[in-house]
Coordinates of N, CA and C and ligand atoms in Angstrom, one line a residue:
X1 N -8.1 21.9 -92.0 CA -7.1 21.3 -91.1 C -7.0 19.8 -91.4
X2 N -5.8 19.5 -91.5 CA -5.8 17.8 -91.4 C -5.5 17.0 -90.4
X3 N -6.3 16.1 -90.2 CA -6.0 15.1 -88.8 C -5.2 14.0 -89.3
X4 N -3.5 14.3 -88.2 CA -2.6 13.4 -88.5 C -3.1 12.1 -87.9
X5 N -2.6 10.5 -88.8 CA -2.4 9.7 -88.1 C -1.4 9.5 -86.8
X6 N -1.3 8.7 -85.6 CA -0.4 8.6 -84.5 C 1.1 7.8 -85.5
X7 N 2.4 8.8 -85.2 CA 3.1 8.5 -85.8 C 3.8 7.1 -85.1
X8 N 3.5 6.7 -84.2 CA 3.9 5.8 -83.8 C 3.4 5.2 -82.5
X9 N 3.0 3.9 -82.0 CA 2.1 3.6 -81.0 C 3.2 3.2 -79.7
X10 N 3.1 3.5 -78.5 CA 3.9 3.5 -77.3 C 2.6 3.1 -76.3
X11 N 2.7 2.1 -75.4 CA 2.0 1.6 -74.4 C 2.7 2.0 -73.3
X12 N 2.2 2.9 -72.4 CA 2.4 3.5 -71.4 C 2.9 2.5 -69.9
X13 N 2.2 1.6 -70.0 CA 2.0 0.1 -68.8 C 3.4 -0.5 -69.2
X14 N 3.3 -1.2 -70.4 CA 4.4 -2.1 -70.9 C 5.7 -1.4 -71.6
X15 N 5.7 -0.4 -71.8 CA 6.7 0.4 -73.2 C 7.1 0.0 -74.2
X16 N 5.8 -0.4 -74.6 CA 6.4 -1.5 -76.1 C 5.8 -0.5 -76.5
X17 N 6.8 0.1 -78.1 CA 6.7 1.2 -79.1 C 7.4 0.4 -80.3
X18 N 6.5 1.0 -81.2 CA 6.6 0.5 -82.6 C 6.4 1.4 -83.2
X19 N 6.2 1.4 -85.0 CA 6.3 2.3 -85.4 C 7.5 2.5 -86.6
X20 N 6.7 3.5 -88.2 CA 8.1 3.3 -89.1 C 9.4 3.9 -88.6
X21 N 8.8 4.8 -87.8 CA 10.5 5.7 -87.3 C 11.0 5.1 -86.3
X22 N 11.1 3.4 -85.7 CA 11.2 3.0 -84.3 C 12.4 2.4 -84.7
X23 N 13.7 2.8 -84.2 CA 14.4 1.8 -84.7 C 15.1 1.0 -83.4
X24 N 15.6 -0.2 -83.7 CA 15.9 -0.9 -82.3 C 17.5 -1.2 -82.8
X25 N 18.1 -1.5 -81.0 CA 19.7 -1.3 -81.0 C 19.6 -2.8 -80.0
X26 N 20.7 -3.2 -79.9 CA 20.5 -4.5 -79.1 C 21.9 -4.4 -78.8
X27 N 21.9 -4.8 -77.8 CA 23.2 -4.5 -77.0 C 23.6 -6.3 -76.7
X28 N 24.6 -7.1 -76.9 CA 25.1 -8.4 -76.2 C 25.9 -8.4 -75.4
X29 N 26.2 -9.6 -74.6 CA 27.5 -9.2 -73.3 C 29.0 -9.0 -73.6
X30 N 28.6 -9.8 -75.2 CA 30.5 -9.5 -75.6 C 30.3 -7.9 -75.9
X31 N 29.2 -7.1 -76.0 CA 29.6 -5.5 -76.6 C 29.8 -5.0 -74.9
X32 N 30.2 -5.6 -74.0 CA 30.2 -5.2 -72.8 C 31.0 -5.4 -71.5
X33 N 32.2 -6.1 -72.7 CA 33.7 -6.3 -72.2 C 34.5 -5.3 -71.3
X34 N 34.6 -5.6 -69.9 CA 36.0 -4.6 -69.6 C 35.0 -3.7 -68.4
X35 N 33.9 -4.2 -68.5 CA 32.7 -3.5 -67.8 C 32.1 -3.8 -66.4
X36 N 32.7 -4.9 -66.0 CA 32.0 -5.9 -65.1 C 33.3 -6.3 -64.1
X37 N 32.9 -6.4 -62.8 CA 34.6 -6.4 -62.3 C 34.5 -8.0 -62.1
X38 N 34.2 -8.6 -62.2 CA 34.4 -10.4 -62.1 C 34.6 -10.7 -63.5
X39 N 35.5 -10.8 -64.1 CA 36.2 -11.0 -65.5 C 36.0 -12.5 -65.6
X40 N 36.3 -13.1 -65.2 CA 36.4 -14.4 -65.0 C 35.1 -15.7 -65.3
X41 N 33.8 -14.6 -64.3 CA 32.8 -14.8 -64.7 C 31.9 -14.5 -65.7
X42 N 32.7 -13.2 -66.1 CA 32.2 -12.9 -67.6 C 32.3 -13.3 -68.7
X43 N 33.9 -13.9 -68.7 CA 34.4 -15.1 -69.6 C 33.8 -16.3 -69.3
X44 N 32.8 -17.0 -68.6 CA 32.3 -18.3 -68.9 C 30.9 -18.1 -69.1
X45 N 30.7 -16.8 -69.4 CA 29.2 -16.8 -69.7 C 29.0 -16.3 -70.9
X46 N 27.8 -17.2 -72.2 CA 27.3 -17.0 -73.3 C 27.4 -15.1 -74.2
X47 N 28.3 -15.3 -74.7 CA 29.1 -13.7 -75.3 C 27.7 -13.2 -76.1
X48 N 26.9 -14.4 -76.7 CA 25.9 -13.9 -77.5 C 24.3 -13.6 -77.0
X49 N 24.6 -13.2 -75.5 CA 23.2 -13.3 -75.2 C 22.8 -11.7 -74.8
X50 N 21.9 -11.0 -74.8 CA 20.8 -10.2 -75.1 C 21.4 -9.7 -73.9
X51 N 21.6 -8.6 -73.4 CA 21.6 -8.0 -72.3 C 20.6 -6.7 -72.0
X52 N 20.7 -6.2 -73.2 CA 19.7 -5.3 -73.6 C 19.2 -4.7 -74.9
X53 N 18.3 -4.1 -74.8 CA 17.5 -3.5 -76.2 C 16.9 -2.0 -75.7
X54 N 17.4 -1.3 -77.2 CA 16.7 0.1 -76.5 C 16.0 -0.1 -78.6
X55 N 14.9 0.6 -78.1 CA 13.6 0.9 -78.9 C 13.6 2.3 -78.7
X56 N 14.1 3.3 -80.1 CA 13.8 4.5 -80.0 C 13.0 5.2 -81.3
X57 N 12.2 6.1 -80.9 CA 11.2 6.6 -82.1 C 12.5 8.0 -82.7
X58 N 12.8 8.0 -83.9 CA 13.2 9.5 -84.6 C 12.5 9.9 -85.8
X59 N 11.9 11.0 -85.2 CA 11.2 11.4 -85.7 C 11.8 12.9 -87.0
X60 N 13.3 13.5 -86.3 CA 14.1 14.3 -86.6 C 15.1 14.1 -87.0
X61 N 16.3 13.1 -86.7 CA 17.0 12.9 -87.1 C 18.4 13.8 -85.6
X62 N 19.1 13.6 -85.8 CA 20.1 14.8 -84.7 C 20.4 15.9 -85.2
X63 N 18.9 16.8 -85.0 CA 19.2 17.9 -84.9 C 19.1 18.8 -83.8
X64 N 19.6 20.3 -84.1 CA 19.6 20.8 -82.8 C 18.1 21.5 -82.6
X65 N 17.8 21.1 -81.6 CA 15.9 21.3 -80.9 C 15.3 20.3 -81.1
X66 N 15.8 19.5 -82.0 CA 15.0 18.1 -81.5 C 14.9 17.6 -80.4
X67 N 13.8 16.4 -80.5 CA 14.2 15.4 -79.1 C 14.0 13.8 -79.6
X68 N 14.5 13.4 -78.9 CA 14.2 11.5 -79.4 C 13.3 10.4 -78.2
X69 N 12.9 9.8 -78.1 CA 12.0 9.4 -77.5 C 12.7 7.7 -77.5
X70 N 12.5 7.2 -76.4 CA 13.3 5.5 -76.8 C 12.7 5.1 -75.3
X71 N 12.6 3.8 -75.2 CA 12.2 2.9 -74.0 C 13.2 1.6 -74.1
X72 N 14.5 1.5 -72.7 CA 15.3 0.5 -72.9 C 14.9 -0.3 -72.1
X73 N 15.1 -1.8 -72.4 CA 14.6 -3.0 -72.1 C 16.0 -3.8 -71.6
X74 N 16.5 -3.4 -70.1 CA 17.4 -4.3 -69.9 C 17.0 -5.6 -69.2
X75 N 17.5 -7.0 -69.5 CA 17.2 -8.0 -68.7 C 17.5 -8.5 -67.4
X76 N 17.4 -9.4 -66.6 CA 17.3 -9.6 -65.9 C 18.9 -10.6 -65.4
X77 N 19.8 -10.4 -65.0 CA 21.0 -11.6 -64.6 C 22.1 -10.6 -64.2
X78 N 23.5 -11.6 -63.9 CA 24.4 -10.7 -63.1 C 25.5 -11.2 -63.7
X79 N 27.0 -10.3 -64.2 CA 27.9 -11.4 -64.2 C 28.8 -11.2 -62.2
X80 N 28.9 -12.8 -61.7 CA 29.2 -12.6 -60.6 C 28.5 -12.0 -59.9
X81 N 28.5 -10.9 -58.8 CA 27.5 -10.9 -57.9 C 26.9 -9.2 -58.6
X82 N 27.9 -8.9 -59.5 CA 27.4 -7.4 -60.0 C 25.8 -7.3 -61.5
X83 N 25.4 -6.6 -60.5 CA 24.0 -6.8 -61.8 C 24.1 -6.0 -63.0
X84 N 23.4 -6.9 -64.1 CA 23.4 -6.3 -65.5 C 23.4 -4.6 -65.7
X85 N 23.8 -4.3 -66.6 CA 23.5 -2.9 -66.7 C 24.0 -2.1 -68.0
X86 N 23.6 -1.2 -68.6 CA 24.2 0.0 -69.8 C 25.4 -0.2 -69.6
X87 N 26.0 0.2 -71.0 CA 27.4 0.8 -71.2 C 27.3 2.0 -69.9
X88 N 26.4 2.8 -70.6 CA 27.3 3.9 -69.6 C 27.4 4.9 -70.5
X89 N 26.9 5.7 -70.7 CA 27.3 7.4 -71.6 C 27.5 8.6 -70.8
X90 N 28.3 9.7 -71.3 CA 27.9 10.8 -71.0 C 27.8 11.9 -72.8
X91 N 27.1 12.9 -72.6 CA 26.4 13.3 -73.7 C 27.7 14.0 -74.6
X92 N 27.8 13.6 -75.8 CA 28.7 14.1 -76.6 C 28.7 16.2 -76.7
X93 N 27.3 16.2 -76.3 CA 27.3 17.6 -76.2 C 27.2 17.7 -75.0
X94 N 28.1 18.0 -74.0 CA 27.9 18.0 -72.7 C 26.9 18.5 -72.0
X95 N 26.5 19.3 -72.6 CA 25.1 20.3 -71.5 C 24.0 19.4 -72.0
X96 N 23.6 18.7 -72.4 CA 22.1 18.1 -72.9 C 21.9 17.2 -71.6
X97 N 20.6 17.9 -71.5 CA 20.1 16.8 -70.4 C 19.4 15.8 -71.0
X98 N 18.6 14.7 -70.0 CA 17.9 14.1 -70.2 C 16.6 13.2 -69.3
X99 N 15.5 13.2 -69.8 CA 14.3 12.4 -68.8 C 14.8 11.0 -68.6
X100 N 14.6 10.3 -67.6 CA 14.2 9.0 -67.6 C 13.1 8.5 -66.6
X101 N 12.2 7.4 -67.0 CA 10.7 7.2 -66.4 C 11.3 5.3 -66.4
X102 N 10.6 5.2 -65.2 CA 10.6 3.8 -64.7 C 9.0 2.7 -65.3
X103 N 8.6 2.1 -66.2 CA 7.9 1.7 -66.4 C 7.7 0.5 -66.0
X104 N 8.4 -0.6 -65.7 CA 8.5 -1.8 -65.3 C 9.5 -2.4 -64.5
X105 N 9.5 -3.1 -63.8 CA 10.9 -3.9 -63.2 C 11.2 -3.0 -62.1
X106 N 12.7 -3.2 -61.5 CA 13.4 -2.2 -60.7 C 14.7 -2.5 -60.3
X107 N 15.0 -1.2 -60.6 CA 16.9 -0.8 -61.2 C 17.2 0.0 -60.4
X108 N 18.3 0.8 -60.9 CA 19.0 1.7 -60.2 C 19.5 2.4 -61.5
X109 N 19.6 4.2 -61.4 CA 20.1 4.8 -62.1 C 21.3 5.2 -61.7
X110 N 22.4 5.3 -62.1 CA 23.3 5.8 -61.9 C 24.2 7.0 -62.8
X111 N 24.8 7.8 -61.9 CA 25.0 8.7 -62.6 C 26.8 9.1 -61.6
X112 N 26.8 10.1 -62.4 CA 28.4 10.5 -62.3 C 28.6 12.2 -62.7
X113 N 28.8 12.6 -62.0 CA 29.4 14.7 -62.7 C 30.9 14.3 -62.9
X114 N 31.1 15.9 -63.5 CA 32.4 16.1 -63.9 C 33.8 15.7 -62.9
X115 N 33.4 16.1 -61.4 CA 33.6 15.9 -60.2 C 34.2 14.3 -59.7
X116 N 33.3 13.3 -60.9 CA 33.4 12.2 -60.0 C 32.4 11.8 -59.2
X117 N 32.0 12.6 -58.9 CA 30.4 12.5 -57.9 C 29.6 11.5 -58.4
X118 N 29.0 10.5 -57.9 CA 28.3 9.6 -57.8 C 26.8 10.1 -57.3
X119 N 25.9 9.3 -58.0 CA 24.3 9.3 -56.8 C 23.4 8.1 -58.1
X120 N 23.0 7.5 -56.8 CA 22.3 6.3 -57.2 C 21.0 6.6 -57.0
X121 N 19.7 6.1 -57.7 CA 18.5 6.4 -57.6 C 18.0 4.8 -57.9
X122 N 16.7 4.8 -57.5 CA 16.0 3.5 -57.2 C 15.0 3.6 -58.3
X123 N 15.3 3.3 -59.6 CA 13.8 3.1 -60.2 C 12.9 2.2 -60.2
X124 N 11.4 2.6 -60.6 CA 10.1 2.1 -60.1 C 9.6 2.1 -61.1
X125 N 8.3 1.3 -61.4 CA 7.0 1.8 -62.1 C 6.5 3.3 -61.2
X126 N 6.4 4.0 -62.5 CA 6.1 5.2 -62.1 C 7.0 6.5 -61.6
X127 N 8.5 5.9 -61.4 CA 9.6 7.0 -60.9 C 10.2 7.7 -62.3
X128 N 10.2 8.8 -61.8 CA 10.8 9.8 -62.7 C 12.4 10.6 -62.2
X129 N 13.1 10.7 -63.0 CA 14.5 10.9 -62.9 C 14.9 12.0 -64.0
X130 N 15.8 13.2 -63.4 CA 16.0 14.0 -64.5 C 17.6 14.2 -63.9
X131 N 18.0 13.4 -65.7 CA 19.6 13.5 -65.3 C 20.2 15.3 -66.1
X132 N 20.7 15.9 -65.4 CA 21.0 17.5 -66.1 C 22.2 17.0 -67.1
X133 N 23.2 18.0 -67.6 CA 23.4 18.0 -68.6 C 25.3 17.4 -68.1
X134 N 26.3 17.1 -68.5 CA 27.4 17.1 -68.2 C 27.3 16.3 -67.2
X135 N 26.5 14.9 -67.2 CA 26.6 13.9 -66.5 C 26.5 13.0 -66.9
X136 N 27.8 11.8 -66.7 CA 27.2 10.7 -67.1 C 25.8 9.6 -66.5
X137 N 25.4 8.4 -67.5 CA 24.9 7.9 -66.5 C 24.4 6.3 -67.6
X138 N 23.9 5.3 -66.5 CA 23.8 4.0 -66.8 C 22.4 4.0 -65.9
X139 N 21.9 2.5 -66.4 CA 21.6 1.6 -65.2 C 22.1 0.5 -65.5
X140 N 21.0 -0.2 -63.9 CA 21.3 -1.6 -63.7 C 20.1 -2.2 -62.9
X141 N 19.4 -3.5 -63.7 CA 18.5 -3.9 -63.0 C 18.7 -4.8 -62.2
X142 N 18.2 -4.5 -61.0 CA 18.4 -5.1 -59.8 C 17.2 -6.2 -59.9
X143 N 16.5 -6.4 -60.1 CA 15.3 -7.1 -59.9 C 15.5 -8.5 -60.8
X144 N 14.5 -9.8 -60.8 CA 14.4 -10.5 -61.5 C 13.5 -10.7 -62.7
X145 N 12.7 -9.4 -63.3 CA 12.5 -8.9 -63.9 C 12.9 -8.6 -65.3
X146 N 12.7 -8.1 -66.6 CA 12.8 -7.3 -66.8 C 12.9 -5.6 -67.2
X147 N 13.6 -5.0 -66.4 CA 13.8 -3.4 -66.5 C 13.3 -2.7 -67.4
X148 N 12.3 -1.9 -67.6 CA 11.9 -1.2 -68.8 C 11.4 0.2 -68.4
X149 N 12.2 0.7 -69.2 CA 12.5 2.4 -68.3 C 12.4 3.3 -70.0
X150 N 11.6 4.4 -69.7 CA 11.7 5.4 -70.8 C 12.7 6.5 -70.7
X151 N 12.6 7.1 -71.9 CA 14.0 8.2 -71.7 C 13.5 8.6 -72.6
X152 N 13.6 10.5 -72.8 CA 14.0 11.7 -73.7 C 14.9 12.2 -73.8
X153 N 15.8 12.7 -75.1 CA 16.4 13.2 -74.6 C 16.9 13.7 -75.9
X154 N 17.7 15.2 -76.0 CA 17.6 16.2 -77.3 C 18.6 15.8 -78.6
X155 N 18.0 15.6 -79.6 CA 18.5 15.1 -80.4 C 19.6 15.3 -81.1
X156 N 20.4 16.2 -80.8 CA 21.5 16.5 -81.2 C 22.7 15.8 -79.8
X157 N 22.1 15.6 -79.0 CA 22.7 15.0 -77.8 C 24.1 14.2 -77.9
X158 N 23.8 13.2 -78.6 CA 25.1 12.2 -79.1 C 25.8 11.3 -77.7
X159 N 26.4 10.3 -77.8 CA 26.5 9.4 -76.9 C 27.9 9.2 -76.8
X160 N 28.9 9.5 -75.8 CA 30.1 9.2 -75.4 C 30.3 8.4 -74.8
X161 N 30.7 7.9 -75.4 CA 30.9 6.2 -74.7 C 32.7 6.3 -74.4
X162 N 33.4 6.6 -74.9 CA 34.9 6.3 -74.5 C 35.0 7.3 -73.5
X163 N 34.6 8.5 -73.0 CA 34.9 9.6 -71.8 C 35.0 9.0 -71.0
X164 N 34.1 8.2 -70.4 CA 33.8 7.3 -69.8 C 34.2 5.8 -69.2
X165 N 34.6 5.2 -70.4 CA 34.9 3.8 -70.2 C 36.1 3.7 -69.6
X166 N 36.7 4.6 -69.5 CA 38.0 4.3 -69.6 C 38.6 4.3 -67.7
X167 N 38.2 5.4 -67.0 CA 38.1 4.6 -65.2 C 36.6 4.7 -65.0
X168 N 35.7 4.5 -65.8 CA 34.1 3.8 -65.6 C 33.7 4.7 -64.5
X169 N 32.5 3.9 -63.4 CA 31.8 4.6 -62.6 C 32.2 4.2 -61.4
X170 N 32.4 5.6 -60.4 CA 33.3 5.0 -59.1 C 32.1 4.2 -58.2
X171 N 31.2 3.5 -58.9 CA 30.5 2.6 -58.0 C 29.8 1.6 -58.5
X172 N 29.6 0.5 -58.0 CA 29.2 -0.6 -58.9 C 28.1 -1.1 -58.0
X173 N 26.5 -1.7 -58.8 CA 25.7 -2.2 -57.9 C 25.9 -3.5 -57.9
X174 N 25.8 -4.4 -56.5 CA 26.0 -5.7 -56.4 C 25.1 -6.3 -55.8
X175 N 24.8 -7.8 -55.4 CA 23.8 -8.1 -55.2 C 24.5 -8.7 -53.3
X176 N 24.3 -8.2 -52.3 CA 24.9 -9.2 -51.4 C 23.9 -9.3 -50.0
X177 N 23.7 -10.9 -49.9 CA 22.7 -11.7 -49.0 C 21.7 -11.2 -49.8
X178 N 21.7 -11.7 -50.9 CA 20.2 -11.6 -52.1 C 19.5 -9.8 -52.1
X179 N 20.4 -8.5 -51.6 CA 19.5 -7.8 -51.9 C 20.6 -6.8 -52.5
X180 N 20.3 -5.6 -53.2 CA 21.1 -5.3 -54.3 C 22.0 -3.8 -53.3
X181 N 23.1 -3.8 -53.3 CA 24.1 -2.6 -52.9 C 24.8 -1.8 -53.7
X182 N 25.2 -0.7 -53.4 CA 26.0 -0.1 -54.0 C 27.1 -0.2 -53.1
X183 N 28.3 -0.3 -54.1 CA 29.6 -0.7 -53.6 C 30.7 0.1 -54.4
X184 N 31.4 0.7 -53.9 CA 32.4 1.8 -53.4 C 34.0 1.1 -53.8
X185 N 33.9 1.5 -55.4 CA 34.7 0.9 -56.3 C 36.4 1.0 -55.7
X186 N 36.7 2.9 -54.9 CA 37.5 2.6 -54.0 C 37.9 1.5 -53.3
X187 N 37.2 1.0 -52.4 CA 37.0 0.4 -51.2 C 37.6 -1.5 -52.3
X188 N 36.8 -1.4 -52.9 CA 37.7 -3.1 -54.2 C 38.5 -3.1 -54.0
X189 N 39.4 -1.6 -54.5 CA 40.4 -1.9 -54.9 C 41.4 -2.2 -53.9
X190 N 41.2 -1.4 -52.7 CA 41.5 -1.8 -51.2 C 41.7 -3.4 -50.5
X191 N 41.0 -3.7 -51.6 CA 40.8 -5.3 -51.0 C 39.7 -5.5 -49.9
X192 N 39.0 -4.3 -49.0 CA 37.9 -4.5 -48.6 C 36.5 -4.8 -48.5
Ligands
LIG1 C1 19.3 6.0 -73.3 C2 20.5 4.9 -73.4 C3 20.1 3.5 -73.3 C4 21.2 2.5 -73.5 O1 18.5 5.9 -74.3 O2 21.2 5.2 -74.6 O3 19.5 3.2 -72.0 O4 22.4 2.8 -72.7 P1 23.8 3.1 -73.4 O5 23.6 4.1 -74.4 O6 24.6 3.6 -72.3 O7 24.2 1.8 -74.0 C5 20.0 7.3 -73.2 O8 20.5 7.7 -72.1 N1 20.0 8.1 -74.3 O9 20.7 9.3 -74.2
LIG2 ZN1 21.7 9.6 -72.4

């Protein structure tokens, strides 16, 4: 029998993963245009700055029965009173679910069905979240922190980003009298 080396090292506490199969994605605020409902404040803030980083191990490549392994590292700021957060996907193959685990900081998951249906979750060090399949979903860290949250999820999965973008998530988290809300994208547009 041969004893494999660890193909790649992941710290459970921190979610720092490294490793030859680790590859990293870095997200900026100009890749995140059209996203944020204070335009205004989005436009006077730094286009080239880091909003997030996802670190994912592939070990397979996208195939079907695989799975991929990644830990995203979103930071900590707001444009206007809405806090940072993902694009936003739902799964190019619609039924693929996926894990996410709260390792650091504290955010909020958000997700979306076919329906439109909304549900917000509180992530934690130590919370676990299982989004099913034919759902979109994001976060957003709420904290000053930041956010470092793990995810699984099946390798042939694939990431739709335009299904999506286009009337986004019917709710937005905001920050108001310093503590973080969900706010009822309806209700904006109402002028309420
Ligand atoms: C995650 C996300 C990651 C970045 O790994 O891809 O948090 O979010 P966006 O892909 O929306 O920019 C995941 O859900 N994978 O399927
Ligand atoms: Zn996903």
């Amino acid at each position: 029998m041969m004893i494999l080396p660890s193909q790649a090292s992941f710290s459970p506490s921190n979610g720092r993963l490294s490793g030859e199969q680790v590859n990293r994605a870095v997200r900026r605020l100009k890749d995140l245009r059209g996203l944020f409902a204070d335009e205004a404040a989005f436009l006077a803030m730094d286009p080239e700055q880091i909003v997030y980083e996802v670190h994912a191990h592939d070990a397979c490549g996208p195939v079907e029965g695989g799975l991929f392994f990644g830990v995203s590292t979103l930071f900590p700021g707001k444009v206007g009173q809405e806090y940072f957060m993902t694009k936003g996907h739902i799964h190019e193959r619609r039924n693929r679910g996926e894990y996410y685990w709260g390792i650091e900081g504290r955010g909020a998951l958000v997700t979306m069905n076919e329906r439109r249906e909304a549900t917000v979750a509180v992530i934690e060090p130590g919370s676990l979240h299982y989004v099913p399949g034919n759902t979109a979903h994001r976060i957003a860290n709420t904290g000053n922190v930041p956010l470092v949250v793990g995810a699984c999820w099946p390798a042939d999965a694939g990431h739709d980003y335009d299904a999506i973008a286009e009337r986004g998530f019917p709710v937005r988290i905001v920050e108001e009298n310093g503590a973080p809300v969900v706010r009822n994208r309806e209700d904006e547009r109402d002028g309420r």
